[in-house]
Short mmCIF file of C-alpha atoms in Angstrom, two decimals:
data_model
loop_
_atom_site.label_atom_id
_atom_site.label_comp_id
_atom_site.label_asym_id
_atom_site.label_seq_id
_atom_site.Cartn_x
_atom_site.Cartn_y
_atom_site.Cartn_z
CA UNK X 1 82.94 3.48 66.18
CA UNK X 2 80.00 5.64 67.96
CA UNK X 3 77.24 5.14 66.08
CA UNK X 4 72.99 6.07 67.37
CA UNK X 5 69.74 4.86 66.26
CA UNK X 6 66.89 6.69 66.79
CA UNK X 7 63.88 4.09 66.45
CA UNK X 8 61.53 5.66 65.35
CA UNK X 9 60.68 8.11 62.52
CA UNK X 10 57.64 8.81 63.45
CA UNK X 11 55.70 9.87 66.72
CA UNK X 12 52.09 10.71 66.82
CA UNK X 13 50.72 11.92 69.99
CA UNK X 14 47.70 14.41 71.38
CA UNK X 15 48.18 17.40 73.12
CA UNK X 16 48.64 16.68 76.96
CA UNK X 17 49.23 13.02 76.91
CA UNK X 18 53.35 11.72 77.07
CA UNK X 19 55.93 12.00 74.71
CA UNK X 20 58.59 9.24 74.07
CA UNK X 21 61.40 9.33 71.82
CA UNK X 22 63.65 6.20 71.51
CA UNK X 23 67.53 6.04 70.92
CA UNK X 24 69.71 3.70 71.33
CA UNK X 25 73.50 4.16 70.79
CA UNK X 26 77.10 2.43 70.31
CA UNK X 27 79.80 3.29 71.60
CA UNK X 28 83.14 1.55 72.65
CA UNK X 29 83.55 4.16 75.92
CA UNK X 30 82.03 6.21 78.10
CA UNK X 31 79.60 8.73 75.98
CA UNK X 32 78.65 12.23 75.73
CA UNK X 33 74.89 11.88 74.95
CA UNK X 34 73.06 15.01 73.52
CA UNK X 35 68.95 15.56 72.13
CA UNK X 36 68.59 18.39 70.08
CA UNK X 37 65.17 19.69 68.52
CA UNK X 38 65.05 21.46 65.15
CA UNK X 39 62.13 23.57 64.18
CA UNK X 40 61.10 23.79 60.46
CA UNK X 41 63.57 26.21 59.16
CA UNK X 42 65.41 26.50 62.09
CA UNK X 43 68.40 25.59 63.21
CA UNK X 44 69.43 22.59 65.71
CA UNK X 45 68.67 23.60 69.70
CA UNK X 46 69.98 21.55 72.18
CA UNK X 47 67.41 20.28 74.28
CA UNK X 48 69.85 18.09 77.25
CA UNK X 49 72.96 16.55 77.48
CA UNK X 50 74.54 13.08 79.28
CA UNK X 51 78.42 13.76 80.38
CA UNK X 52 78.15 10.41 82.79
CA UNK X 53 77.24 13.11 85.55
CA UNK X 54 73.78 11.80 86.60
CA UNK X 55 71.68 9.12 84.51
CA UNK X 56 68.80 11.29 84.95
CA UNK X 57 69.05 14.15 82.41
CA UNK X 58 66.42 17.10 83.04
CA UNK X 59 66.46 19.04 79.89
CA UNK X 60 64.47 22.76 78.52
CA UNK X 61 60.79 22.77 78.14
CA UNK X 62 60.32 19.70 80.33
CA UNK X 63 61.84 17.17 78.65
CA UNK X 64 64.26 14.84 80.28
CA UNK X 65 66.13 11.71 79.08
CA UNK X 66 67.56 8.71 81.08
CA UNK X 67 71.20 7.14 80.20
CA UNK X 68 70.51 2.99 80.89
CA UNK X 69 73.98 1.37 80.33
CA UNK X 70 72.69 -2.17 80.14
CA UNK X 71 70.55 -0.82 77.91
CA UNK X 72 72.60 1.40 75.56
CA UNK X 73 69.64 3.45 75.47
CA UNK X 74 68.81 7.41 76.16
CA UNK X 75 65.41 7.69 75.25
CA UNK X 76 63.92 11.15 75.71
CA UNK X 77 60.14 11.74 77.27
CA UNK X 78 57.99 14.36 78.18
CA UNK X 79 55.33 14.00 80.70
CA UNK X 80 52.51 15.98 78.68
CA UNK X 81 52.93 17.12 75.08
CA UNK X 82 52.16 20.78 73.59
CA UNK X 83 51.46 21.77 70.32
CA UNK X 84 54.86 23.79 70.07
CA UNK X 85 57.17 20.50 70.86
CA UNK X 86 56.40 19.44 67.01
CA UNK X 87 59.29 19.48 65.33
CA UNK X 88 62.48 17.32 64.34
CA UNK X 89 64.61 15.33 67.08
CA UNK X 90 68.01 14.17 67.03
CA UNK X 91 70.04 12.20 69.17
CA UNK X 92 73.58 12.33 68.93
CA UNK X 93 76.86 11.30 70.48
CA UNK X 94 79.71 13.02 70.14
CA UNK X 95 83.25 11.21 69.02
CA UNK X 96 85.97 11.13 71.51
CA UNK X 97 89.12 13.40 71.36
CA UNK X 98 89.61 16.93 70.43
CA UNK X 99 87.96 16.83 66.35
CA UNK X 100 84.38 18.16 67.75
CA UNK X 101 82.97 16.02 65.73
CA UNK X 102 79.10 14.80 66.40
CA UNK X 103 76.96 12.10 65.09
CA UNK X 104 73.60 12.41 64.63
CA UNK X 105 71.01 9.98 64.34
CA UNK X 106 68.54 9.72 61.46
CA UNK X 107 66.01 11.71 63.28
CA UNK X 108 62.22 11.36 64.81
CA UNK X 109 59.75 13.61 63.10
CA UNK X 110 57.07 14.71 66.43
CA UNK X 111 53.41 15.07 65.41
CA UNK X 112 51.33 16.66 68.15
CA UNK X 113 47.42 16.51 67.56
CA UNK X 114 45.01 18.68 69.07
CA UNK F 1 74.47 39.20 72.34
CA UNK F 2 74.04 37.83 68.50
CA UNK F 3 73.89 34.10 68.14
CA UNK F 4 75.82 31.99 65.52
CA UNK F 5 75.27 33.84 62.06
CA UNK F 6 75.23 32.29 58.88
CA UNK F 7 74.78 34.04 55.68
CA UNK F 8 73.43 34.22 52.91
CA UNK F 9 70.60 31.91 54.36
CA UNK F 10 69.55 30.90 50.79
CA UNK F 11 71.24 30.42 47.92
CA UNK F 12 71.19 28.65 44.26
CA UNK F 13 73.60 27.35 42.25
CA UNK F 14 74.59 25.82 38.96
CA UNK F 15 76.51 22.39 38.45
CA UNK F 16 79.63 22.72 38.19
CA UNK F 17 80.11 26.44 40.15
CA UNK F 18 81.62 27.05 43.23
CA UNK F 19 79.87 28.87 46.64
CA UNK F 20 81.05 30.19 49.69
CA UNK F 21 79.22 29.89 52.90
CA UNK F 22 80.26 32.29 56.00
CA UNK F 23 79.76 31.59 59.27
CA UNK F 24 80.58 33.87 62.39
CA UNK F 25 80.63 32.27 65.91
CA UNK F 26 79.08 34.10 69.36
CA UNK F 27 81.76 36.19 70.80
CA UNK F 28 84.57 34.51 72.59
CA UNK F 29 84.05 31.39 71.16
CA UNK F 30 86.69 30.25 68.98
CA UNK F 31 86.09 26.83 67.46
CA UNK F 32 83.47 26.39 64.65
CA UNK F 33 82.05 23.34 63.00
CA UNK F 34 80.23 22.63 59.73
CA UNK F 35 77.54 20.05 59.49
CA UNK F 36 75.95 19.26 55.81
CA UNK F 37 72.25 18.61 56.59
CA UNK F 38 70.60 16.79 53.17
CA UNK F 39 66.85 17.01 53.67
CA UNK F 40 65.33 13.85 55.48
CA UNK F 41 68.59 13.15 57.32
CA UNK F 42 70.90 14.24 60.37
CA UNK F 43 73.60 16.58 60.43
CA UNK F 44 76.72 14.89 58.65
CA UNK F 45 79.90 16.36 60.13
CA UNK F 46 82.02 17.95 57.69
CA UNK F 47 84.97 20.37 59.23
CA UNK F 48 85.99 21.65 62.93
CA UNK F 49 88.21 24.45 63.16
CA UNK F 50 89.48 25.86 66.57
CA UNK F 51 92.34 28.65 67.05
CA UNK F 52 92.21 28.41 63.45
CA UNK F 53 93.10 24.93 62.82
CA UNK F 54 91.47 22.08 61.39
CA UNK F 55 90.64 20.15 64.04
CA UNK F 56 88.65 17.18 62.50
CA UNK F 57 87.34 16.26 59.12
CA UNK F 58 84.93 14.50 57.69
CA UNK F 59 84.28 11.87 55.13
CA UNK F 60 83.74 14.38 52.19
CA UNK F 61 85.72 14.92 49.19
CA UNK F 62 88.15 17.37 48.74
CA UNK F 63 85.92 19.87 46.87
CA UNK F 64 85.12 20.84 50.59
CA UNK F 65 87.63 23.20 51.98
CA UNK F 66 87.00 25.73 55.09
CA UNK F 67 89.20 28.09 57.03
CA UNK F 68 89.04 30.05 59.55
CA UNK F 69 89.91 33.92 59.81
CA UNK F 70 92.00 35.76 63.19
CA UNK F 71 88.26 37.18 64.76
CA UNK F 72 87.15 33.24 64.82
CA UNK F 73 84.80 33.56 61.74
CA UNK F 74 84.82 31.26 59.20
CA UNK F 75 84.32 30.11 55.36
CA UNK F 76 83.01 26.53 53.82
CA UNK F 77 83.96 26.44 49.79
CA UNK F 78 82.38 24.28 47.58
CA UNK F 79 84.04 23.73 44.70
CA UNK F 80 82.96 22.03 41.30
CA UNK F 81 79.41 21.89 42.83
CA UNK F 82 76.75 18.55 42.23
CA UNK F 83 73.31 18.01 42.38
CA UNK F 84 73.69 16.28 45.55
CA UNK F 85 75.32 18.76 47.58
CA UNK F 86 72.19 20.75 47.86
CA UNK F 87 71.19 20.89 51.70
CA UNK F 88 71.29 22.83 54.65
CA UNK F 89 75.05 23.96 55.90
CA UNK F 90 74.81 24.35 59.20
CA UNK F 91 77.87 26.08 61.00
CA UNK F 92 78.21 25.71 65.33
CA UNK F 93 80.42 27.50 67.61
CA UNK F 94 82.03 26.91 71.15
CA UNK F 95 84.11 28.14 73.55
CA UNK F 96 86.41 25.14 72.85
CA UNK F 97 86.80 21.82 70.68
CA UNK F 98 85.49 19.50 72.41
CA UNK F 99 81.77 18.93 73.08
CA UNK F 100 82.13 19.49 76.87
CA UNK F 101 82.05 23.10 76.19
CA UNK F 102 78.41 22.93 74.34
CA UNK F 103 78.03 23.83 70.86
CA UNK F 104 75.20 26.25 69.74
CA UNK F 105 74.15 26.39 66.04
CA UNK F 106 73.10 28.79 63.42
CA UNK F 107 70.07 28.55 61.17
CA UNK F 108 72.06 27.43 58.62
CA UNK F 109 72.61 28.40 54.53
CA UNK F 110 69.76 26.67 52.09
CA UNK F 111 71.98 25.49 49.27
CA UNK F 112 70.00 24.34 46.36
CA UNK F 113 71.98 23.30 42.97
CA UNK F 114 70.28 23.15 39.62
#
C-alpha cells in the first residue's frame, strides 16, 4: 500500500534564510509524488509534482523538491523563506489505477519569523 | 474562468440530520473527488466520480453517498450525521481520473455538527 510521512509537524524558520520540508514515502511502484500548500481557510494548491520525469522537481513560488529512490524521500526546500509561504504542507502520493484516489500525509505546519 | 466551487462554505448541523454538500468542477473537466479534511489532519479520500461513475471509494461508511449530475457537478450526502464528521469537505476536479491530468481543489464546505 502507498503510504507518506511527512517528518515533521513543525518548521520554524526566519524570513530569508531556507526552508526544508521532509517526506518520505512507500510505495510498492513507481510513484506520482505531489506537495500541496493550504492557506488558513483555503483550499489545497498544488505547489509541484514527481511523474518519474526528472528527479529534480521545480515547483510555484520557488520551491522545488527532489525524488531520491534509495532514499524514498521527496523532501521539498526553498532557498529563502517569505512571510507569505506560512501555511500548511502536504505531501501526497497518489494510488495507482483509474480510482483518483490521493493520500495525504499528516501535514507540516510552516512558521516564518520576521 | 471560475475555479472549483463549493457551496454553502459553512454549515451546522444537528446529530442525527442529514446535509448535502455541492460541488461544481472548472469547465470541461469531468471527474470530481471528495476529500474529508478533520482539523489537524490530511485530506482523507472519500469518493471519485468521472463520466458520472464512481470511480473509487473510500474507507467510510455507507452514510456517505455522492453522485454526479450530466453537466459534471456533483453532490456528497451525509446521512444520520455524528459528532465526528464535522470537518472540511473538500471537492477537486480534473480533466480525467487519474492524477496525471492534475487535480485543482475548491475551498471546501465547513461542516460543524452539534
Amino acid at each position: 500500500a502507498q503510504s507518506v510521512t511527512q517528518l515533521d509537524s513543525h518548521v520554524s524558520v526566519s524570513e530569508g534564510t531556507p526552508v526544508l520540508l521532509r517526506c518520505n514515502y512507500s510505495s510498492s511502484y513507481s510513484p506520482s509524488l505531489f506537495w500541496y500548500v493550504q492557506h488558513p481557510n483555503k483550499g489545497l494548491q498544488l505547489l509541484l509534482k514527481y511523474t518519474s520525469a526528472a528527479t529534480l522537481v521545480k515547483g510555484i513560488n520557488g520551491f522545488e523538491a527532489e525524488f531520491k529512490k534509495s532514499e524514498t524521500s521527496f523532501h521539498l526546500t526553498k532557498p529563502s523563506a517569505h512571510m507569505s509561504d506560512a501555511a500548511e504542507y502536504f505531501c501526497v502520493v497518489s494510488e495507482p489505477g483509474n480510482t483518483g484516489k490521493l493520500i495525504f500525509g499528516q501535514g507540516t505546519t510552516l512558521q516564518v519569523k520576521p | 474562468d471560475a475555479g472549483v466551487t463549493q457551496s454553502p462554505t459553512h454549515l451546522i448541523k444537528t446529530r442525527g440530520q442529514q446535509v448535502t454538500l455541492r460541488c461544481s468542477p472548472i469547465s470541461g473537466h469531468k471527474s470530481v473527488s471528495w476529500y474529508q479534511q478533520v482539523l489537524g489532519q490530511g485530506p482523507q479520500f472519500i469518493f471519485q466520480y468521472y463520466e458520472k461513475e464512481e470511480r473509487g471509494r473510500g474507507n467510510f461508511p455507507d452514510r456517505f453517498s455522492a453522485r454526479q449530475f450530466p453537466n459534471y457537478s456533483s453532490e456528497l450526502n451525509v446521512n444520520a450525521l455524528l459528532l465526528g464528521d464535522s470537518a472540511l469537505y473538500l471537492c477537486a476536479s480534473s480533466l480525467g481520473p487519474r492524477d496525471t491530468y492534475g487535480y485543482t481543489f475548491g475551498s471546501g464546505t465547513r461542516l460543524t455538527v452539534v
